[in-house]
CSV table of C-alpha atoms in Angstrom, one decimal:
chain,number,residue,atom,x,y,z
A,30,MET,CA,128.0,121.3,145.7
A,31,ALA,CA,125.6,122.4,148.3
A,32,LEU,CA,122.0,122.4,149.1
A,33,VAL,CA,120.4,125.8,149.6
A,34,LEU,CA,117.8,126.5,152.3
A,35,ALA,CA,115.9,129.7,151.9
A,36,PRO,CA,114.0,130.4,155.1
A,37,GLU,CA,111.0,132.7,155.2
A,38,ALA,CA,109.6,134.8,158.0
A,39,PRO,CA,108.2,134.1,160.6
A,40,LEU,CA,111.1,131.8,161.4
A,41,PRO,CA,109.4,129.6,164.0
A,42,ASN,CA,106.7,128.5,161.5
A,43,TRP,CA,109.3,127.9,158.8
A,44,LEU,CA,111.3,125.7,161.3
A,45,ALA,CA,108.2,123.7,162.1
A,46,ALA,CA,107.6,123.0,158.4
A,47,LEU,CA,111.3,122.0,158.1
A,48,ASP,CA,110.8,119.6,161.0
A,49,ALA,CA,107.9,118.0,159.3
A,50,GLN,CA,109.9,117.6,156.1
A,51,MET,CA,112.8,116.1,158.1
A,52,ALA,CA,110.5,113.6,159.9
A,53,ARG,CA,109.7,112.3,156.4
A,54,ALA,CA,113.3,112.1,155.2
A,55,PRO,CA,115.4,112.0,158.4
A,56,THR,CA,118.7,111.4,156.7
A,57,PHE,CA,118.3,113.8,153.9
A,58,PHE,CA,120.8,116.4,155.3
A,59,ASP,CA,123.3,113.8,156.6
A,60,GLY,CA,126.7,115.1,155.9
A,61,ARG,CA,125.6,117.5,153.3
A,62,PRO,CA,126.9,121.0,153.1
A,63,VAL,CA,124.0,123.5,153.2
A,64,LEU,CA,123.9,127.2,152.3
A,65,ALA,CA,121.4,129.4,154.1
A,66,ASP,CA,119.9,132.0,151.7
A,67,LEU,CA,118.7,134.7,154.0
A,68,GLY,CA,117.7,137.1,151.2
A,69,ALA,CA,114.0,136.6,151.8
A,70,LEU,CA,114.1,137.6,155.4
A,71,PRO,CA,113.0,141.2,156.3
A,72,VAL,CA,115.7,143.3,157.9
A,73,GLY,CA,113.8,143.4,161.2
A,74,THR,CA,113.8,139.6,161.7
A,75,PRO,CA,114.6,138.8,165.3
A,76,ASP,CA,117.5,136.5,166.3
A,77,VAL,CA,118.7,135.3,162.9
A,78,ALA,CA,121.9,133.9,164.6
A,79,GLY,CA,119.7,131.9,167.0
A,80,PHE,CA,117.8,130.5,164.0
A,81,LEU,CA,121.1,129.3,162.4
A,82,SER,CA,122.0,127.6,165.6
A,83,GLY,CA,118.6,126.0,165.5
A,84,LEU,CA,119.5,124.5,162.1
A,85,GLU,CA,122.8,123.2,163.4
A,86,GLU,CA,120.9,121.5,166.3
A,87,ARG,CA,118.9,119.7,163.7
A,88,GLY,CA,122.1,118.3,162.3
A,89,ILE,CA,122.2,120.6,159.3
A,90,ARG,CA,125.7,121.6,158.4
A,91,ILE,CA,125.7,125.3,157.4
A,92,ILE,CA,128.8,126.1,155.4
A,93,GLY,CA,127.8,129.6,154.5
A,94,THR,CA,125.1,132.2,154.4
A,95,GLU,CA,124.1,134.6,151.6
A,96,GLY,CA,121.9,137.6,151.5
A,97,ALA,CA,122.4,138.4,155.1
A,98,HIS,CA,121.7,142.0,156.2
A,99,PRO,CA,124.9,143.6,157.6
A,100,SER,CA,123.0,144.7,160.8
A,101,TRP,CA,122.3,141.1,161.9
A,102,GLN,CA,124.6,140.0,164.7
A,103,GLY,CA,126.4,136.7,164.8
A,104,VAL,CA,125.6,135.6,161.2
A,105,GLU,CA,129.2,136.0,160.0
A,106,ARG,CA,130.1,133.0,162.2
A,107,TRP,CA,128.6,130.7,159.6
A,108,GLY,CA,131.2,130.8,157.0
A,109,ARG,CA,131.9,133.7,154.7
A,110,PRO,CA,128.6,135.3,153.7
A,111,PHE,CA,128.1,135.2,149.9
A,112,PRO,CA,127.1,138.4,148.2
A,113,ALA,CA,123.4,139.0,148.1
A,114,ALA,CA,123.3,139.5,144.4
A,115,GLY,CA,123.1,136.6,142.0
A,116,LYS,CA,121.2,133.3,142.2
A,117,PRO,CA,122.3,130.9,144.9
A,118,GLY,CA,124.8,128.2,144.1
A,119,ARG,CA,125.4,129.2,140.5
A,120,PRO,CA,128.8,128.2,139.1
A,121,ILE,CA,131.2,131.1,139.0
A,122,ALA,CA,133.0,131.8,135.8
A,123,ILE,CA,136.7,131.3,136.4
A,124,PRO,CA,139.0,132.6,133.8
A,125,GLU,CA,140.8,129.8,132.0
A,126,ASN,CA,144.5,129.5,132.7
A,127,VAL,CA,146.5,130.8,129.7
A,128,PRO,CA,148.2,127.7,128.3
A,129,LYS,CA,152.0,127.5,128.8
A,130,GLY,CA,154.5,127.4,126.0
A,131,GLY,CA,154.2,129.3,122.8
A,132,PRO,CA,151.9,132.0,121.8
A,133,PRO,CA,148.2,131.0,121.7
A,134,LYS,CA,147.2,129.9,118.2
A,135,PRO,CA,144.4,131.7,116.5
A,136,GLU,CA,141.2,129.7,116.8
A,137,SER,CA,139.9,128.2,113.6
A,138,PRO,CA,136.5,129.5,112.8
A,139,THR,CA,134.8,126.1,113.0
A,140,MET,CA,135.9,125.4,116.5
A,141,HIS,CA,133.7,127.0,119.2
A,142,SER,CA,135.8,126.0,122.1
A,143,ALA,CA,138.4,123.3,122.9
A,144,PRO,CA,137.0,121.1,125.6
A,145,VAL,CA,139.6,120.9,128.4
A,146,GLU,CA,137.9,118.2,130.4
A,147,PRO,CA,135.0,116.0,129.5
A,148,GLY,CA,131.7,117.4,130.8
A,149,SER,CA,130.3,113.9,131.5
A,150,LEU,CA,131.2,110.9,133.6
A,151,LEU,CA,130.6,107.3,132.5
A,152,ILE,CA,130.5,104.6,135.1
A,153,ASP,CA,130.4,101.1,133.6
A,154,GLN,CA,129.9,99.1,136.8
A,155,PRO,CA,127.1,99.0,139.4
A,156,ILE,CA,127.3,101.6,142.2
A,157,ARG,CA,127.1,99.6,145.4
A,158,SER,CA,125.4,100.3,148.7
A,159,GLY,CA,127.4,102.9,150.7
A,160,GLN,CA,129.2,104.3,147.7
A,161,SER,CA,128.8,107.9,146.7
A,162,VAL,CA,129.7,109.4,143.3
A,163,VAL,CA,129.8,113.2,143.0
A,164,PHE,CA,130.4,114.8,139.7
A,165,GLU,CA,129.8,118.5,139.6
A,166,LYS,CA,130.9,119.3,136.0
A,167,GLY,CA,128.0,117.7,134.2
A,168,ASP,CA,126.1,114.5,133.4
A,169,VAL,CA,126.7,111.1,134.9
A,170,THR,CA,125.9,108.0,133.0
A,171,VAL,CA,125.7,104.7,134.9
A,172,MET,CA,125.7,101.5,132.9
A,173,GLY,CA,124.7,99.3,136.0
A,174,SER,CA,122.4,100.1,138.8
A,175,ILE,CA,122.6,102.5,141.8
A,176,GLY,CA,122.2,100.2,144.8
A,177,SER,CA,120.0,100.7,147.8
A,178,GLY,CA,122.0,103.0,150.1
A,179,ALA,CA,124.2,104.3,147.3
A,180,GLU,CA,124.0,107.8,145.8
A,181,VAL,CA,125.0,109.7,142.7
A,182,MET,CA,125.2,113.5,142.6
A,183,ALA,CA,125.7,115.3,139.3
A,184,GLY,CA,125.9,118.9,138.3
A,185,GLY,CA,123.9,117.9,135.2
A,186,SER,CA,121.5,115.1,134.4
A,187,ILE,CA,121.8,111.5,135.6
A,188,HIS,CA,121.3,108.6,133.2
A,189,VAL,CA,121.0,105.1,134.6
A,190,TYR,CA,120.8,102.1,132.3
A,191,GLY,CA,119.9,99.8,135.2
A,192,ALA,CA,117.7,100.4,138.3
A,193,ILE,CA,117.9,103.3,140.7
A,194,ARG,CA,117.5,101.8,144.2
A,195,GLY,CA,119.4,104.4,146.1
A,196,ARG,CA,119.6,108.2,145.6
A,197,ALA,CA,120.0,110.2,142.5
A,198,ILE,CA,120.6,113.9,142.9
A,199,ALA,CA,120.8,115.9,139.7
A,200,GLY,CA,121.4,119.6,139.0
A,201,LEU,CA,123.7,120.1,142.0
A,202,ALA,CA,125.1,123.4,141.1
A,203,GLY,CA,121.7,125.0,140.6
A,204,ASN,CA,120.6,123.5,137.3
A,205,PRO,CA,116.8,123.2,137.1
A,206,LYS,CA,117.0,121.9,133.6
A,207,ALA,CA,118.8,118.7,134.7
A,208,ARG,CA,116.8,115.5,134.5
A,209,ILE,CA,117.0,112.0,135.8
A,210,PHE,CA,116.5,109.0,133.6
A,211,CYS,CA,116.5,105.3,134.6
A,212,ARG,CA,115.5,101.9,133.2
A,213,LYS,CA,113.9,100.9,136.5
A,214,LEU,CA,112.7,103.3,139.2
A,215,GLN,CA,113.0,101.9,142.7
A,216,ALA,CA,114.7,104.9,144.1
A,217,GLU,CA,114.9,105.9,147.8
A,218,LEU,CA,115.2,109.6,146.8
A,219,LEU,CA,115.4,111.7,143.6
A,220,ALA,CA,116.4,115.3,143.7
A,221,ILE,CA,116.8,118.0,141.0
A,222,ASP,CA,118.2,121.4,141.9
A,223,GLY,CA,117.3,121.0,145.6
A,224,VAL,CA,113.7,119.8,144.9
A,225,TYR,CA,113.4,116.2,146.1
A,226,GLN,CA,111.0,113.4,146.4
A,227,THR,CA,111.3,110.3,148.6
A,228,ALA,CA,110.0,106.9,147.6
A,229,ASP,CA,106.8,107.5,149.6
A,230,ASP,CA,105.9,110.5,147.4
A,231,MET,CA,106.5,108.8,144.1
A,232,PRO,CA,103.5,107.6,142.1
A,233,GLY,CA,103.1,103.9,142.7
A,234,THR,CA,102.3,103.3,139.0
A,235,LEU,CA,105.8,104.3,138.0
A,236,ILE,CA,107.7,102.1,140.5
A,237,GLY,CA,109.7,99.4,138.7
A,238,ARG,CA,109.3,101.1,135.3
A,239,ALA,CA,111.6,103.1,133.0
A,240,VAL,CA,111.1,106.7,134.1
A,241,GLN,CA,112.3,110.2,133.6
A,242,ALA,CA,112.1,113.0,136.2
A,243,TRP,CA,112.3,116.8,135.6
A,244,LEU,CA,111.4,120.1,137.2
A,245,GLU,CA,108.4,122.2,136.3
A,246,GLY,CA,108.9,125.3,138.4
A,247,GLU,CA,109.3,124.1,141.9
A,248,GLN,CA,107.7,120.8,141.3
A,249,MET,CA,109.2,117.5,140.3
A,250,LYS,CA,107.4,115.7,137.5
A,251,MET,CA,107.8,112.1,136.5
A,252,ALA,CA,106.7,110.1,133.6
A,253,ALA,CA,107.2,106.6,132.2
A,254,LEU,CA,109.5,106.3,129.3
A,255,ASP,CA,108.0,103.1,127.9
B,6,MET,CA,149.3,78.5,142.8
B,7,ALA,CA,147.6,79.0,146.2
B,8,LYS,CA,144.4,80.9,146.2
B,9,VAL,CA,143.2,83.0,149.1
B,10,LEU,CA,139.4,83.0,149.4
B,11,VAL,CA,137.4,85.2,151.8
B,12,VAL,CA,133.9,84.2,152.9
B,13,THR,CA,132.1,87.4,153.8
B,14,SER,CA,128.6,89.0,154.0
B,15,GLY,CA,128.4,92.2,155.9
B,16,LYS,CA,125.4,90.9,157.8
B,17,GLY,CA,125.8,88.4,160.7
B,18,GLY,CA,124.0,85.1,161.0
B,19,VAL,CA,123.7,84.4,157.3
B,20,GLY,CA,125.9,81.3,157.3
B,21,LYS,CA,129.5,82.5,156.8
B,22,THR,CA,131.1,80.2,159.3
B,23,THR,CA,129.0,77.2,158.2
B,24,SER,CA,129.8,77.9,154.6
B,25,THR,CA,133.5,78.3,155.3
B,26,ALA,CA,133.6,74.9,157.0
B,27,ALA,CA,131.5,73.2,154.4
B,28,LEU,CA,133.4,74.7,151.4
B,29,GLY,CA,136.8,74.0,153.1
B,30,ALA,CA,135.9,70.4,153.8
B,31,ALA,CA,134.4,69.9,150.3
B,32,LEU,CA,137.5,71.2,148.6
B,33,ALA,CA,139.6,69.0,150.8
B,34,GLN,CA,137.4,66.0,150.1
B,35,ASN,CA,138.1,66.6,146.4
B,36,GLY,CA,141.8,66.3,147.1
B,37,ALA,CA,143.1,69.9,147.6
B,38,SER,CA,145.0,70.9,150.7
B,39,VAL,CA,143.0,73.5,152.5
B,40,VAL,CA,143.3,75.7,155.6
B,41,VAL,CA,140.4,77.5,157.1
B,42,VAL,CA,141.3,80.7,159.0
B,43,ASP,CA,139.0,82.2,161.6
B,44,PHE,CA,139.2,86.0,161.5
B,45,ASP,CA,136.3,86.5,164.0
B,46,VAL,CA,138.7,87.4,166.8
B,47,GLY,CA,136.8,87.7,170.1
B,48,LEU,CA,133.8,85.7,168.8
B,49,ARG,CA,135.4,82.6,167.4
B,50,ASN,CA,133.1,80.0,166.1
B,51,LEU,CA,134.9,78.1,163.4
B,52,ASP,CA,136.6,75.8,165.8
B,53,LEU,CA,133.2,74.7,167.1
B,54,VAL,CA,131.8,74.1,163.7
B,55,MET,CA,134.9,72.2,162.7
B,56,GLY,CA,134.8,70.2,166.0
B,57,ALA,CA,138.3,71.3,167.0
B,58,GLU,CA,137.5,73.5,170.0
B,59,ARG,CA,139.2,71.1,172.5
B,60,ARG,CA,142.5,71.1,170.6
B,61,VAL,CA,143.1,74.9,170.4
B,62,VAL,CA,146.4,75.9,171.9
B,63,TYR,CA,147.7,78.8,169.9
B,64,ASP,CA,145.6,81.0,167.7
B,65,LEU,CA,145.8,83.6,164.8
B,66,ILE,CA,146.7,86.4,167.2
B,67,ASN,CA,149.6,84.5,168.7
B,68,VAL,CA,151.0,83.9,165.2
B,69,VAL,CA,150.3,87.5,164.0
B,70,GLN,CA,152.1,88.9,167.0
B,71,GLY,CA,155.0,86.4,166.7
B,72,ASP,CA,154.3,84.6,170.0
B,73,ALA,CA,153.8,81.2,168.2
B,74,LYS,CA,155.0,79.6,165.0
B,75,LEU,CA,152.4,78.9,162.4
B,76,ALA,CA,153.0,75.2,162.7
B,77,GLN,CA,152.2,75.3,166.4
B,78,ALA,CA,148.8,77.0,165.8
B,79,LEU,CA,147.5,75.0,162.9
B,80,ILE,CA,145.1,72.2,163.9
B,81,ARG,CA,144.9,69.3,161.4
B,82,ASP,CA,141.4,67.9,161.0
B,83,LYS,CA,140.9,64.4,162.4
B,84,ARG,CA,138.7,63.2,159.5
B,85,LEU,CA,140.6,64.8,156.6
B,86,GLU,CA,144.3,65.0,156.9
B,87,ASN,CA,144.6,67.7,154.1
B,88,LEU,CA,142.3,70.1,156.0
B,89,SER,CA,143.6,72.4,158.7
B,90,LEU,CA,142.2,75.1,160.9
B,91,LEU,CA,143.9,78.3,162.2
B,92,PRO,CA,141.6,79.3,165.0
B,93,ALA,CA,140.8,82.8,166.3
B,94,SER,CA,141.4,84.0,169.8
B,95,GLN,CA,138.3,84.3,172.1
B,96,THR,CA,140.0,86.4,174.7
B,97,ARG,CA,141.4,89.2,172.5
B,98,ASP,CA,139.7,91.7,170.2
B,99,LYS,CA,140.2,92.7,166.6
B,100,ASP,CA,142.6,95.5,167.5
B,101,ALA,CA,145.2,92.8,168.1
B,102,LEU,CA,145.3,92.1,164.4
B,103,THR,CA,147.9,94.2,162.5
B,104,PRO,CA,147.9,94.6,158.7
B,105,GLU,CA,151.6,93.6,158.5
B,106,GLY,CA,151.1,90.5,160.7
B,107,VAL,CA,148.1,89.4,158.7
B,108,GLU,CA,150.0,89.8,155.4
B,109,ARG,CA,152.9,87.7,156.7
B,110,VAL,CA,150.6,84.9,158.0
B,111,ILE,CA,148.6,84.8,154.8
B,112,GLY,CA,151.9,84.7,152.8
B,113,GLU,CA,153.1,81.7,154.9
B,114,LEU,CA,149.8,79.9,154.5
B,115,LYS,CA,150.0,80.3,150.8
B,116,GLU,CA,153.2,78.4,150.7
B,117,LYS,CA,151.7,75.4,152.5
B,118,PHE,CA,148.2,75.1,151.1
B,119,ASP,CA,146.3,75.1,147.8
B,120,TRP,CA,143.4,77.1,149.4
B,121,VAL,CA,143.5,79.6,152.2
B,122,ILE,CA,139.9,80.2,153.3
B,123,CYS,CA,139.3,83.2,155.5
B,124,ASP,CA,136.1,83.3,157.6
B,125,SER,CA,135.3,87.0,157.9
B,126,PRO,CA,133.6,88.5,160.9
B,127,ALA,CA,130.3,90.3,160.3
B,128,GLY,CA,130.3,94.0,159.9
B,129,ILE,CA,132.5,96.3,157.8
B,130,GLU,CA,135.1,97.2,160.4
B,131,LYS,CA,138.7,96.4,160.8
B,132,GLY,CA,138.3,92.6,161.2
B,133,ALA,CA,136.2,92.2,158.1
B,134,MET,CA,138.6,94.5,156.2
B,135,LEU,CA,141.7,92.5,157.2
B,136,ALA,CA,139.9,89.2,156.4
B,137,MET,CA,139.3,90.4,152.8
B,138,ARG,CA,142.5,92.3,152.4
B,139,HIS,CA,144.6,89.7,150.6
B,140,ALA,CA,141.9,87.7,149.0
B,141,ASP,CA,142.0,86.6,145.3
B,142,VAL,CA,138.5,85.2,145.4
B,143,ALA,CA,135.5,86.3,147.5
B,144,VAL,CA,132.4,84.2,148.3
B,145,VAL,CA,129.6,86.6,149.3
B,146,VAL,CA,127.1,84.7,151.5
B,147,THR,CA,123.6,86.1,151.2
B,148,ASN,CA,120.2,85.1,152.5
B,149,PRO,CA,117.2,85.8,150.2
B,150,GLU,CA,116.0,88.8,152.2
B,151,VAL,CA,116.4,92.6,151.6
B,152,SER,CA,118.7,93.5,154.6
B,153,SER,CA,121.1,90.7,153.8
B,154,VAL,CA,121.1,91.6,150.1
B,155,ARG,CA,121.8,95.3,150.8
B,156,ASP,CA,124.7,94.5,153.2
B,157,SER,CA,126.1,92.1,150.6
B,158,ASP,CA,125.9,95.0,148.0
B,159,ARG,CA,127.9,97.1,150.4
B,160,ILE,CA,130.5,94.4,151.0
B,161,ILE,CA,130.9,93.9,147.2
B,162,GLY,CA,131.6,97.6,146.8
B,163,MET,CA,134.4,97.2,149.5
B,164,LEU,CA,135.8,94.1,147.8
B,165,ASP,CA,136.2,96.3,144.7
B,166,SER,CA,137.9,99.1,146.4
B,167,LYS,CA,139.5,98.1,149.7
B,168,THR,CA,141.3,94.9,148.9
B,169,ALA,CA,145.0,94.7,148.0
B,170,LYS,CA,144.1,93.4,144.6
B,171,ALA,CA,141.7,96.3,143.9
B,172,GLU,CA,144.4,98.8,145.0
B,173,ARG,CA,146.7,97.2,142.5
B,174,GLY,CA,144.1,97.9,139.8
B,175,GLU,CA,143.1,94.2,139.5
B,176,ARG,CA,139.7,92.8,139.8
B,177,ILE,CA,138.8,90.4,142.7
B,178,GLU,CA,136.8,87.4,141.6
B,179,LYS,CA,133.4,87.5,143.4
B,180,HIS,CA,130.8,84.8,143.8
B,181,LEU,CA,127.4,84.8,145.3
B,182,LEU,CA,126.4,81.9,147.6
B,183,LEU,CA,122.7,82.1,148.4
B,184,THR,CA,122.1,80.3,151.7
B,185,ARG,CA,119.1,79.4,153.9
B,186,TYR,CA,117.0,79.3,150.7
B,187,ASP,CA,113.5,78.1,151.4
B,188,PRO,CA,111.9,77.0,148.1
B,189,GLY,CA,108.4,77.0,149.7
B,190,ARG,CA,108.6,80.5,151.0
B,191,ALA,CA,110.3,81.8,147.8
B,192,ALA,CA,107.4,80.3,145.8
B,193,ARG,CA,104.9,82.0,148.0
B,194,GLY,CA,106.7,85.3,147.6
B,195,GLU,CA,107.7,85.5,151.3
B,196,MET,CA,111.4,85.7,150.3
B,197,LEU,CA,113.3,87.3,147.5
B,198,ASN,CA,113.6,84.8,144.7
B,199,VAL,CA,116.9,83.9,143.1
B,200,ASP,CA,116.5,86.2,140.1
B,201,ASP,CA,115.8,89.2,142.3
B,202,VAL,CA,118.9,88.7,144.3
B,203,LEU,CA,121.1,88.1,141.2
B,204,GLU,CA,119.6,91.2,139.5
B,205,ILE,CA,120.4,93.4,142.5
B,206,LEU,CA,123.9,92.1,143.2
B,207,SER,CA,124.9,91.3,139.6
B,208,ILE,CA,127.8,88.9,140.5
B,209,PRO,CA,127.9,85.2,139.3
B,210,LEU,CA,126.1,82.6,141.3
B,211,LEU,CA,128.2,80.0,143.0
B,212,GLY,CA,125.4,78.0,144.5
B,213,ILE,CA,122.1,77.9,146.3
B,214,VAL,CA,122.1,76.1,149.7
B,215,PRO,CA,118.6,75.2,150.8
B,216,GLU,CA,117.5,75.8,154.4
B,217,SER,CA,118.0,72.5,156.1
B,218,ASP,CA,118.1,70.7,159.4
B,219,GLU,CA,121.2,68.9,158.3
B,220,VAL,CA,123.1,72.2,158.4
B,221,LEU,CA,121.9,73.0,161.9
B,222,LYS,CA,122.7,69.5,163.1
B,223,ALA,CA,126.2,69.6,161.5
B,224,SER,CA,127.1,72.8,163.4
B,225,ASN,CA,126.0,71.3,166.7
B,226,VAL,CA,127.9,68.1,166.3
B,227,GLY,CA,131.0,70.0,165.2
B,228,SER,CA,131.3,68.7,161.7
B,229,PRO,CA,131.1,70.4,158.3
B,230,VAL,CA,127.8,69.4,156.6
B,231,THR,CA,129.7,67.9,153.7
B,232,LEU,CA,131.2,65.4,156.1
B,233,SER,CA,128.2,64.7,158.4
B,234,SER,CA,125.5,64.2,155.8
B,235,PRO,CA,127.3,64.2,152.5
B,236,THR,CA,124.3,63.0,150.5
B,237,GLY,CA,121.9,65.7,151.8
B,238,ALA,CA,120.7,68.6,149.6
B,239,ALA,CA,122.8,71.2,151.5
B,240,ALA,CA,126.0,69.1,151.3
B,241,ARG,CA,125.4,68.5,147.5
B,242,ALA,CA,125.0,72.3,147.0
B,243,TYR,CA,128.3,72.9,148.8
B,244,PHE,CA,130.1,70.1,146.8
B,245,ASP,CA,128.9,71.7,143.6
B,246,ALA,CA,130.0,75.1,144.8
B,247,ALA,CA,133.4,73.8,145.6
B,248,LYS,CA,133.8,72.3,142.2
B,249,ARG,CA,132.7,75.6,140.6
B,250,LEU,CA,135.4,77.3,142.7
B,251,ALA,CA,137.9,74.9,141.3
B,252,GLY,CA,136.9,75.9,137.8
B,253,GLU,CA,134.4,73.2,136.8
B,254,LYS,CA,131.3,74.3,134.9
B,255,ILE,CA,128.2,72.9,136.6
B,256,GLU,CA,124.8,74.3,136.1
B,257,VAL,CA,123.2,75.8,139.2
B,258,VAL,CA,119.8,74.2,140.0
B,259,VAL,CA,117.3,76.2,141.9
B,260,PRO,CA,115.8,74.0,144.7
B,261,MET,CA,112.1,73.3,144.2
B,262,GLU,CA,109.6,72.6,146.9
B,263,ARG,CA,109.0,68.9,147.4
B,264,LYS,CA,105.3,68.3,147.7
B,265,GLY,CA,103.7,65.3,149.3
B,266,PHE,CA,101.0,63.3,147.6
B,267,ILE,CA,98.1,65.0,149.6
B,268,SER,CA,99.3,68.5,149.1
B,269,ARG,CA,99.9,67.8,145.4
B,270,LEU,CA,96.4,66.5,145.2
B,271,PHE,CA,95.0,69.7,146.7
B,272,GLY,CA,97.6,72.0,145.2
B,273,ARG,CA,98.1,73.7,148.5
B,274,ARG,CA,100.1,73.2,151.7
B,275,VAL,CA,98.1,71.4,154.3
B,276,ALA,CA,99.7,73.0,157.3
């Protein structure tokens, strides 16, 4: 689970825009691992390492870089650079362990695949202020409410049968198709695949109502469900 | 069997100590043997509210560290012989409390009393964690305002995860005590109303204590409000809350604004 920042040249302008964003949501990056996707920067960009230090000075925790050009100095300090190919933050296919004991049985034709672990998480009590639920494997369903100052992060969609008063972050592992559903929208922040909206940006007509949120391109859309 | 009750809130100044004293006295007035324990080491107040500040010799820290016996530190109330106080130390800080020591003292208190009521310090640090650690029942004291409600939400989360009961996989019984409730301000929308608070916190309501001069006066004369003005609205709210804690089913009444003749005539507050 990581947020991905994709800076564009010229870097000082991009940093200024980031500062403006951070002024609106000062705690957004608190304690969150961040990947810097440097793939969009031209090879001749000056002082990329200095730029990364600049991010750290803003309290952004860089756990790795990707798409860095080999000629840039000092970039390797920020974790192991990810290969430039592939889309950022996608889950990597890990070969399943071969089950122990006995030869593997031939699969019956009706069975597509045997689920090893459930791809969803059900929480049947309220999520209280200060609590954080992270579930990268899939959807999270909350029977109660997400309290103010609490957060739920899911690799898939988030379904809340109460109110969202805290943060709901869906599509963690780079899933733009993830959605957020709730019975009552009073959220401090909603995010899908790195695109987020704070309470200030949400349409006032939807506050307090049953709402779903989804992504259209790089924009978060919201609509009432009732 | 003895029950350990923690009175907690997260936020300071919402009425934990006042409620500890009032609930402790009310339970004792109903015949149970009760001890109230001040966990606010370094900022002790419960002795003042109970009117016992001039009789403190040994305190919780002395007992926890083994410097004094429990019997030496307990102060019996002058008005109710089945009500006792275990005061906190004003000169030490919360680091002097050890988990093992607290567990031993709570265990000893459980043998002597029906109710062990722990007055938690504000905050979510060590002192508050130790106060709730061995509780069977929690009373979450909340004012009808957003900051208090959010802090209470946080504390409820900790009651469900950090207490000994929660770690054994059991559920701690939690009750909401809404204090400093001003019916007039709630009616005008200047405060959260009862339904809002209950919806956010979603734990059962133990009682609603109206904002009252009697409570303030009681603290200043060193007497729980259930003893100093037992017929007042605040005291009646605490009596009912104590009965509910003891298992009685009594409906919670939301206090309404009492209007005078003139204001009723004009349908608006004069002042």
